[in-house]
XYZ file of C-alpha atoms in Angstrom:
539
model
C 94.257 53.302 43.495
C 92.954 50.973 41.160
C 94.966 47.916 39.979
C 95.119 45.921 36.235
C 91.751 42.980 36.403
C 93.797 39.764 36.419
C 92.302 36.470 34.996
C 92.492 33.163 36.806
C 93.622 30.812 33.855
C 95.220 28.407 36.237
C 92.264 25.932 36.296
C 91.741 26.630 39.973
C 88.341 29.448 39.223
C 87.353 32.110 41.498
C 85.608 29.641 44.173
C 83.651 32.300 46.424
C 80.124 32.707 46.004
C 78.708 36.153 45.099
C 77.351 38.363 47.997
C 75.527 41.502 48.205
C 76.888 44.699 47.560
C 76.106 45.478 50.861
C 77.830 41.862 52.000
C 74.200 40.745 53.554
C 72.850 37.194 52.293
C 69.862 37.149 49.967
C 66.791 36.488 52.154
C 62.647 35.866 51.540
C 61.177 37.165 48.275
C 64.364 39.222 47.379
C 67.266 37.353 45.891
C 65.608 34.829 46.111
C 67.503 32.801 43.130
C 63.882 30.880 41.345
C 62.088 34.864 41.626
C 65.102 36.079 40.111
C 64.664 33.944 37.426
C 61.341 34.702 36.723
C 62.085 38.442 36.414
C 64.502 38.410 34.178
C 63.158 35.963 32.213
C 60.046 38.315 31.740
C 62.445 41.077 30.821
C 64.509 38.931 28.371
C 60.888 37.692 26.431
C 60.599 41.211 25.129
C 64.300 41.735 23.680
C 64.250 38.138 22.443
C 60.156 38.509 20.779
C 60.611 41.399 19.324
C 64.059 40.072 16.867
C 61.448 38.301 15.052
C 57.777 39.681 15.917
C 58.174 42.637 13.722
C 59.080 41.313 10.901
C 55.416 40.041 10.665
C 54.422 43.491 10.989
C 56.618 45.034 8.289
C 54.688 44.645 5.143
C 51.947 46.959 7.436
C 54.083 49.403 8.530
C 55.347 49.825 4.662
C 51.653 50.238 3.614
C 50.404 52.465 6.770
C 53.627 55.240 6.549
C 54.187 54.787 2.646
C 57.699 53.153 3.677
C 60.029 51.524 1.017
C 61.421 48.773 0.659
C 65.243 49.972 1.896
C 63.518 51.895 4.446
C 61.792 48.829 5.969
C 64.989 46.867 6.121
C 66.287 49.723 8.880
C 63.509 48.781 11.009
C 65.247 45.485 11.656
C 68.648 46.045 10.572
C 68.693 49.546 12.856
C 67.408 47.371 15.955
C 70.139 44.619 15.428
C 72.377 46.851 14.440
C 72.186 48.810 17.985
C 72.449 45.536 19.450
C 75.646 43.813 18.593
C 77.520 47.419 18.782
C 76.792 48.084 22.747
C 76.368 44.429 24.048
C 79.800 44.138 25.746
C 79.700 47.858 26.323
C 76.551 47.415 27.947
C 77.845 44.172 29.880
C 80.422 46.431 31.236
C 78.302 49.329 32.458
C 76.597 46.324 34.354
C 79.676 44.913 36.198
C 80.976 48.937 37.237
C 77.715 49.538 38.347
C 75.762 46.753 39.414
C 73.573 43.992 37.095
C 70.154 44.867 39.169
C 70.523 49.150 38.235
C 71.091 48.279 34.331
C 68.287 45.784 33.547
C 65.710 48.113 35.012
C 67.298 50.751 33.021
C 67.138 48.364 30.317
C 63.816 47.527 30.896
C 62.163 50.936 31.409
C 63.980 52.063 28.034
C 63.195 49.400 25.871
C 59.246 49.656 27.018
C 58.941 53.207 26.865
C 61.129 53.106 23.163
C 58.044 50.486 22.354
C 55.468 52.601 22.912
C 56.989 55.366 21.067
C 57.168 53.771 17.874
C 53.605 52.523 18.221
C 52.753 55.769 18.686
C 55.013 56.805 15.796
C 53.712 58.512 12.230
C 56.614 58.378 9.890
C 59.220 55.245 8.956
C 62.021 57.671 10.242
C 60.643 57.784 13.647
C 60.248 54.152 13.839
C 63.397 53.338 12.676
C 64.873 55.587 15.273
C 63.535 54.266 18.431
C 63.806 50.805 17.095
C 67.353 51.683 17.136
C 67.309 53.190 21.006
C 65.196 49.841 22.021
C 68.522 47.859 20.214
C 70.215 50.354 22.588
C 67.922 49.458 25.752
C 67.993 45.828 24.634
C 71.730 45.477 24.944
C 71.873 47.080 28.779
C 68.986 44.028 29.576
C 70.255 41.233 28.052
C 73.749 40.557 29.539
C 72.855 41.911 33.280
C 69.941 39.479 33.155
C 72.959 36.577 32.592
C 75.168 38.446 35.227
C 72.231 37.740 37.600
C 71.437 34.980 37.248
C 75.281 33.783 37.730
C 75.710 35.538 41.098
C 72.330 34.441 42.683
C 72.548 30.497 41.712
C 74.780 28.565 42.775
C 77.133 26.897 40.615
C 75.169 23.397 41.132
C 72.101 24.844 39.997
C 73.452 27.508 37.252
C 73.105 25.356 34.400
C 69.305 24.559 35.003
C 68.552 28.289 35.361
C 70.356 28.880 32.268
C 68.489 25.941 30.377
C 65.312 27.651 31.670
C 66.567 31.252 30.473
C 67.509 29.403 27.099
C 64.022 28.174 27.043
C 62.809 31.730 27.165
C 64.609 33.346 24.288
C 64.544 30.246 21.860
C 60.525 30.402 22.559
C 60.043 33.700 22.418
C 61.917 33.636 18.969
C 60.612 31.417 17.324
C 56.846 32.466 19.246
C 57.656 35.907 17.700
C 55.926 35.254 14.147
C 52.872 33.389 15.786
C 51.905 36.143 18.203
C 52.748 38.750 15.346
C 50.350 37.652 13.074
C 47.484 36.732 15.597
C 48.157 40.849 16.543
C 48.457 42.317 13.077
C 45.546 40.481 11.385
C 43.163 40.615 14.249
C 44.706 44.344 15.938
C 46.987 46.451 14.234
C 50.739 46.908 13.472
C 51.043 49.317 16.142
C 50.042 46.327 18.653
C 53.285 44.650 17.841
C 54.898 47.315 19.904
C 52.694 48.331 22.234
C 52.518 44.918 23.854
C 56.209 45.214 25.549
C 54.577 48.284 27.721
C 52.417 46.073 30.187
C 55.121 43.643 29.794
C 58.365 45.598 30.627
C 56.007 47.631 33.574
C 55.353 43.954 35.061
C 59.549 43.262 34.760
C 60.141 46.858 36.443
C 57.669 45.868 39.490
C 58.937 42.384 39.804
C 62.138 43.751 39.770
C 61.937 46.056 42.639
C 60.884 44.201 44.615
C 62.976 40.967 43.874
C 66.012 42.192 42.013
C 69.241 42.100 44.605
C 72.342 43.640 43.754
C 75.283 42.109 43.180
C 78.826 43.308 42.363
C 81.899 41.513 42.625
C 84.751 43.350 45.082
C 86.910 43.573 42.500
C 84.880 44.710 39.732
C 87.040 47.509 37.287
C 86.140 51.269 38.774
C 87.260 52.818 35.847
C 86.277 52.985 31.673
C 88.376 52.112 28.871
C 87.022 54.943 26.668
C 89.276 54.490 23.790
C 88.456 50.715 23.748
C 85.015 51.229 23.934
C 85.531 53.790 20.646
C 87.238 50.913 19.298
C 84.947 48.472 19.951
C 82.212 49.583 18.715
C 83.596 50.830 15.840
C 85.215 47.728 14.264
C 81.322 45.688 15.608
C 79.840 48.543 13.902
C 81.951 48.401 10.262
C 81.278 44.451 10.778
C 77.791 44.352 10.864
C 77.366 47.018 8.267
C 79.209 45.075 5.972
C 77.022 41.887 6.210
C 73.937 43.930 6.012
C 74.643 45.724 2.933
C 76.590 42.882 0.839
C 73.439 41.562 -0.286
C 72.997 44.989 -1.794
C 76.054 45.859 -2.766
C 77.627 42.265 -3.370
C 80.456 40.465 -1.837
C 82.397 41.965 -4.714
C 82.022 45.023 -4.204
C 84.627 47.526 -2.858
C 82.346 49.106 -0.180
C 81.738 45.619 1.514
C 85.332 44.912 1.819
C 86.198 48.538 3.013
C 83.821 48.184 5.738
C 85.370 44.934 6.497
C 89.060 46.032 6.153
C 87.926 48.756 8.504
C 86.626 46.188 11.021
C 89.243 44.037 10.718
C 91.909 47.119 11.593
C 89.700 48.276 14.464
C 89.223 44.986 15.897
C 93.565 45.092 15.520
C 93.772 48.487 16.941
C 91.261 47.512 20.056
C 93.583 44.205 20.718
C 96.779 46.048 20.766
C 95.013 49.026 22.780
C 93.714 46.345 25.531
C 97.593 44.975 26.212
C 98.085 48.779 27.134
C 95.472 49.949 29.186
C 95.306 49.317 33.288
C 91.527 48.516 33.242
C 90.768 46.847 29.755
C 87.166 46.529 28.603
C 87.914 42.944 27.504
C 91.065 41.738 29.318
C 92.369 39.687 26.126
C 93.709 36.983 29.417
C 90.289 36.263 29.550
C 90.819 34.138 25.669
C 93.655 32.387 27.420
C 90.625 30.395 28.344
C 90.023 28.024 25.472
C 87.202 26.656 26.745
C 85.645 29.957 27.105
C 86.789 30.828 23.218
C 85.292 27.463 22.023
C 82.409 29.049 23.394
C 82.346 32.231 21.945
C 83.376 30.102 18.530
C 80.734 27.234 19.116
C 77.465 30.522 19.594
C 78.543 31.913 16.369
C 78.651 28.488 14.371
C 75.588 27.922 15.803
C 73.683 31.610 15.115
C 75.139 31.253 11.667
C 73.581 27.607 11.014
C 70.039 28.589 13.193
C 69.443 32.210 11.976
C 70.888 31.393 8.451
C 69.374 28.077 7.948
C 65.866 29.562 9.698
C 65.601 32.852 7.378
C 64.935 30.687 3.982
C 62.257 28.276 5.758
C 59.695 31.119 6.537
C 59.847 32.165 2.755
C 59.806 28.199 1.872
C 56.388 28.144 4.055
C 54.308 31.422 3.088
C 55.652 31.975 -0.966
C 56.277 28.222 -1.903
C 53.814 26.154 0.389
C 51.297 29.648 0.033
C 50.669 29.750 4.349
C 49.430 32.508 5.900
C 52.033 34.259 8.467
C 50.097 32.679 11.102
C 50.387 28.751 9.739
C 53.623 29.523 8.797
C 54.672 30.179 12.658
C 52.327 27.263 13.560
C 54.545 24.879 11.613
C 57.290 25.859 13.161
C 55.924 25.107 16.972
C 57.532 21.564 16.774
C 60.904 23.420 17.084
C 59.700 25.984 19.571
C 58.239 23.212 21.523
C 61.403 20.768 21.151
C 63.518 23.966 22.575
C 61.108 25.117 25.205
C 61.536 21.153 26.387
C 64.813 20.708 25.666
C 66.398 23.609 26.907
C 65.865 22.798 30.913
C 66.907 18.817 30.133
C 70.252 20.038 28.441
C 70.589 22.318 31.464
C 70.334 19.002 33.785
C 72.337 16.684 31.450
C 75.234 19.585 31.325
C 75.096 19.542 34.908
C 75.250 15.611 35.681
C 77.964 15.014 32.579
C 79.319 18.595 31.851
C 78.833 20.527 28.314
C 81.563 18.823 25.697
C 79.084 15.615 25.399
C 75.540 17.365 25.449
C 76.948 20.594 23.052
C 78.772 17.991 20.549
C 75.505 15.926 20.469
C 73.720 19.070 19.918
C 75.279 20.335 16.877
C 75.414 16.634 15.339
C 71.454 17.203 15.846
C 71.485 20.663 14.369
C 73.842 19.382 11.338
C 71.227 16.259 11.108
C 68.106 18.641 10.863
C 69.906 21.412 8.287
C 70.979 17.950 6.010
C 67.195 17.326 6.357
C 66.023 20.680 5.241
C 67.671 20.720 2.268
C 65.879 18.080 1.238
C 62.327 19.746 1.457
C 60.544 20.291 -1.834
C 57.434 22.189 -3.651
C 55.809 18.793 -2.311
C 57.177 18.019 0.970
C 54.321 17.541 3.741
C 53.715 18.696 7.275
C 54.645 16.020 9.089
C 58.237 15.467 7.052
C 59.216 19.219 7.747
C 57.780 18.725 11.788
C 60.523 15.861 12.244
C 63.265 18.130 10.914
C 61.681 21.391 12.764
C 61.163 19.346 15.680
C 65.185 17.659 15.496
C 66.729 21.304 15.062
C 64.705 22.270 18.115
C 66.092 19.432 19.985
C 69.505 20.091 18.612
C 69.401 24.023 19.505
C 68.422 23.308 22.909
C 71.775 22.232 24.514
C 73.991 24.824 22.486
C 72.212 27.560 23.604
C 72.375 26.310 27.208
C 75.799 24.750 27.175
C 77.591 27.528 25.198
C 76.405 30.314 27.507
C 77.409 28.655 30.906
C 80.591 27.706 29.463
C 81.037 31.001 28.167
C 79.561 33.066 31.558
C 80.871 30.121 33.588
C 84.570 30.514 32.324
C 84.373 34.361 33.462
C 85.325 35.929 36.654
C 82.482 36.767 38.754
C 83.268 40.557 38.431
C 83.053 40.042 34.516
C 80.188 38.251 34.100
C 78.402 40.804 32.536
C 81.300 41.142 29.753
C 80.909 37.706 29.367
C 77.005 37.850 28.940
C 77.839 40.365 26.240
C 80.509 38.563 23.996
C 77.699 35.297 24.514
C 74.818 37.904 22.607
C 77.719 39.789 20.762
C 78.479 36.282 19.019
C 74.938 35.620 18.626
C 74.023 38.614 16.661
C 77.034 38.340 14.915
C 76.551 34.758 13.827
C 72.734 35.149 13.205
C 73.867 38.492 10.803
C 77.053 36.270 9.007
C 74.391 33.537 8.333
C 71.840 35.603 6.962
C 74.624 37.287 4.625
C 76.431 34.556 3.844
C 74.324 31.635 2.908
C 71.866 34.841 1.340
C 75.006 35.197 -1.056
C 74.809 31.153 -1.732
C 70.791 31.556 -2.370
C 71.400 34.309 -4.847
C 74.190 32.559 -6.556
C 72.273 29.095 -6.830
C 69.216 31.347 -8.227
C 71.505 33.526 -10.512
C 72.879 30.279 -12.455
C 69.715 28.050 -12.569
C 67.273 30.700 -13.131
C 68.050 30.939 -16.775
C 68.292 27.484 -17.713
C 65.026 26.517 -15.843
C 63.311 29.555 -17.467
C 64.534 28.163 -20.672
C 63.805 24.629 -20.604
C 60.239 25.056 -19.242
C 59.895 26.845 -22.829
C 58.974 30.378 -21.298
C 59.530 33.829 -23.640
C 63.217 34.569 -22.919
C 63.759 37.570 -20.748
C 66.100 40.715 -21.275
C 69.351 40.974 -18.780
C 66.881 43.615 -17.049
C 63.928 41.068 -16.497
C 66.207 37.980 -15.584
C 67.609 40.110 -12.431
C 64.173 41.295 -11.550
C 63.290 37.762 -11.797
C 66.283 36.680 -10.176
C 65.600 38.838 -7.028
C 61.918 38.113 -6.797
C 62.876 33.964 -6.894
C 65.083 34.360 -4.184
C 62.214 34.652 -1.739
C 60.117 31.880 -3.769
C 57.997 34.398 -5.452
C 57.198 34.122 -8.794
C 57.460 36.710 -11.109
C 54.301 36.954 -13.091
C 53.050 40.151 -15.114
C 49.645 41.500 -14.450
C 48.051 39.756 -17.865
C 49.649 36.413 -17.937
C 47.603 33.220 -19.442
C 46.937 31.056 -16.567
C 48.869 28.432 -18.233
C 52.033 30.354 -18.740
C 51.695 31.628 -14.709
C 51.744 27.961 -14.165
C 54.879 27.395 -15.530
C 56.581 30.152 -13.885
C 55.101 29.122 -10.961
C 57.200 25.726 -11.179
C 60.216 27.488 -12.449
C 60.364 30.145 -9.638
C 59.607 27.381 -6.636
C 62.006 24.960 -8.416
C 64.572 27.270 -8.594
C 64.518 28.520 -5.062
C 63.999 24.870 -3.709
C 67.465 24.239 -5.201
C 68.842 27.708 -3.772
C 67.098 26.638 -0.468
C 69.036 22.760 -0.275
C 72.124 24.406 -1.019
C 72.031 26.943 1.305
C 70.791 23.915 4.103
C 73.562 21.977 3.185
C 76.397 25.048 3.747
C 74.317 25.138 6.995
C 74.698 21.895 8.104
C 78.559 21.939 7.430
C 78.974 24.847 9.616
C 77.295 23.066 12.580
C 79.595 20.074 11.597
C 82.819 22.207 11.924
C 80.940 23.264 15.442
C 80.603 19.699 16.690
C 84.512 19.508 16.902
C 84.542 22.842 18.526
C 82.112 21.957 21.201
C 85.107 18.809 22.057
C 87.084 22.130 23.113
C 84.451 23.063 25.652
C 84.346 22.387 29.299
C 82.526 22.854 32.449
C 83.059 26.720 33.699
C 85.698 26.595 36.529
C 83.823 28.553 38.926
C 81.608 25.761 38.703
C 83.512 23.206 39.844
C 82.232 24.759 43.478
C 79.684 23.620 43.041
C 79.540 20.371 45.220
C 80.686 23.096 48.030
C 77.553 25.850 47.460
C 74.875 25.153 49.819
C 71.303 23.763 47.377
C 68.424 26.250 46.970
């Protein structure tokens, strides 16, 4: 007979160290906690490279399959999309039935959904398994964090997560480097087809290092109806914020998709007070430190993703860079997080998370203040001390807010917990993109005109000014086939101008999210299961 999950919100944590399914300690090359590490890190690289690797590729893929426009949104809206939807779900499947089973199910599926759409001939078949690898991505992702928290000990938890950090904020901001390097000098299809000898390395290094771990305790049983639930009010969500830039944040379909969401997520909270083995237990928000967290990855998705979507349009349409300089300029942030990311996980450890995460976001609302700043003129070295400050900035959120998020959690739902840490993530990253997208086009829409005016251009017809209007918005300018050079030049200036000031506002919104954040991150605190940590034997 199975019994309701109860949450320890006492301050006193769940103290005992995670053993074996079959009770045995870890010993030699399997379980061992550093090899673990370096499994799932390999596994994670693909999930993490590929959120911003393809989008290098897209303006192929559109020419190769005769794609449009719409239809080459889907290829990243469908992956990210399948993503946030079955995180937690998949986070769950990974507690009930061990973390070590579901990332090499992950793994396997999101390789072999790879190769598939590099051996794909038409957008719809792309866009499909692009959606099952979102699928296969969100089984990976959390039982790689439920791993990692049962094989380290608590002492030595924050470092691995630092170095897991390191990982994704690398491979994301690596992505449109290596995509260009593969598309100019390979093919589109190359973009894909890398994760195969990648994911078949993760399956081999995970047989024979992988140990599984499950909690005594874990929940034997679904919550069906939650799950329904769930998903459904993540899915109306999501669809909402990727379609209001088409529709507009007037419009009557966004805010029925959100009313929807906001009644499921209503109907899914009332649900889990009923059920005798929730998918969430809602006890486990009792926890504000664990909240703050959840709070404090949004804020920061929304200020990083957000913030990050305008700059590679500000490099390759405004500054004219290739895709490839574009993601070389941005290596002073990949390199600040890829060095930053295993120092925050040491300074969290020493001095706990409030300090390093507030720090963090001050950094973060530093850099964004900086950005906005950045003009048609602006030189490399300028932009590298901002790139390089967000990087630094990033480094200790990522870290901090997962431990204290994973760290809060009872062993046997640390996979849940690894899902509502990506779950906020995608979310955030999605609500940034949306929401200071809607700032952009509203900056553009009322100095567009003006600008157009003043620089004495011919006027343009309501038709023209939203063409225009939508073409500034990525800092390109709008010039017929035909135009005298010096006319092109001064729609040139009009067009950067005008998304330079669309840019800085957008920064700025930025950077007072991640100031609101730095007085969440005072909510934070070290996870209580890790206050064993002076008890857990060192590795």
């Amino acid at each position: 007979m199975t019994s309701q999950t109860t949450i320890d919100t006492t301050g006193s944590g769940d103290k005992a160290p995670s053993l074996p399914s079959d009770g045995s300690p870890a010993t030699g090359l399997r379980g061992h906690p550093w090899f673990t590490l370096i499994t799932v890190a390999v596994g994670v690289m693909m999930v993490a490279l590929d959120g911003t690797i393809v989008a290098i590729a897209n303006p192929a893929i559109q020419k190769d399959l005769g794609a449009t426009f719409a239809e080459v949104q889907w290829i990243t809206n469908g992956y990210f999309l399948a993503l946030a939807v079955s995180l937690i779900t998949a986070g769950k499947l990974g507690d009930r039935f061990g973390h070590r089973q579901t990332f090499l199910i992950g793994v396997v599926g999101f390789a072999a959904a790879s190769g598939a759409i590099g051996l794909s001939s038409s957008i719809a078949l792309v866009v499909t398994f692009r959606v099952l690898q979102g699928l296969f991505g969100a089984l990976l992702m959390p039982a790689a964090l439920g791993l990692l928290r049962a094989t380290f000990p608590a002492e030595k938890l924050n470092m691995a997560i630092g170095i897991w950090g390191m990982v994704i904020g690398a491979s994301t901001a690596g992505g449109p480097i290596l995509g260009g390097v593969l598309v100019e000098h390979v093919n589109w299809q190359s973009v894909f087809f890398i994760n195969v000898p990648v994911g078949i390395l993760a399956v081999v290094l995970g047989v024979m290092i992988l140990l599984d771990h499950r909690a005594e305790n874990a929940p034997r049983s679904f919550d069906i109806l939650g799950i329904a639930l769930l998903s459904a009010a993540m899915f109306c969500l999501v669809w909402a914020l990727i379609k209001a830039p088409e529709w507009g944040w007037g419009d009557g379909k966004t805010w029925t998709f959100i009313v929807v969401s906001v009644v499921g997520f209503a109907l899914f909270s009332f649900w889990e007070t009923k059920v005798k083995e929730p998918l969430i237990p809602l006890a486990l928000f009792r926890s504000v430190p664990l909240s703050a967290g959840v709070v404090l990855m949004v804020l920061m998705a929304i200020a990083f993703m957000g913030g990050l979507f305008f700059v590679t349009f500000y490099l390759q349409n405004v500054h004219g860079m290739s895709p490839i300089d574009a993601g070389l300029h941005l290596l002073p942030l990949t390199g600040m997080m890829i060095v930053g990311s295993p120092l925050a996980g040491a300074m969290i450890t020493k001095f706990g998370p409030r300090v390093p995460l507030a720090g963090g976001m001050a950094l973060t609302a530093i850099a964004m203040y900086g950005m906005s700043t950045l003009d048609t003129d602006t030189g490399s070295a300028i932009m590298s001390v901002w790139f390089a400050l967000l990087g630094l900035g990033l480094a200790p959120v990522m870290v901090g807010a997962t431990e204290v998020i994973v760290g809060n959690a009872p062993m046997e739902l640390s996979g849940v917990a690894g899902g509502l840490q990506q779950a906020a993530m995608q979310i955030g990253g999605s609500l940034g993109t949306a929401v200071l997208g809607a700032v952009m086009a509203s900056k553009v829409d009322s100095d567009l005109a003006g600008n157009w005016k003043d620089a004495g251009l011919p006027p343009l017809t309501a038709a023209q000014e939203h063409q225009a209007s939508e073409a500034v918005q990525v800092g390109v300018a709008p010039i017929a086939p035909g135009t005298p050079e010096a006319v092109v030049t001064k729609i040139n200036d009009v067009a950067h101008d005008t998304f330079i000031s669309g840019m800085s506002l957008a920064s700025l919104v930025a950077a007072g999210v991640a100031v609101v954040a730095v007085l969440v991150a005072m909510l934070t605190k070290r996870g209580e299961n890790a206050e064993a940590g002076a008890g857990v034997g060192h590795i």
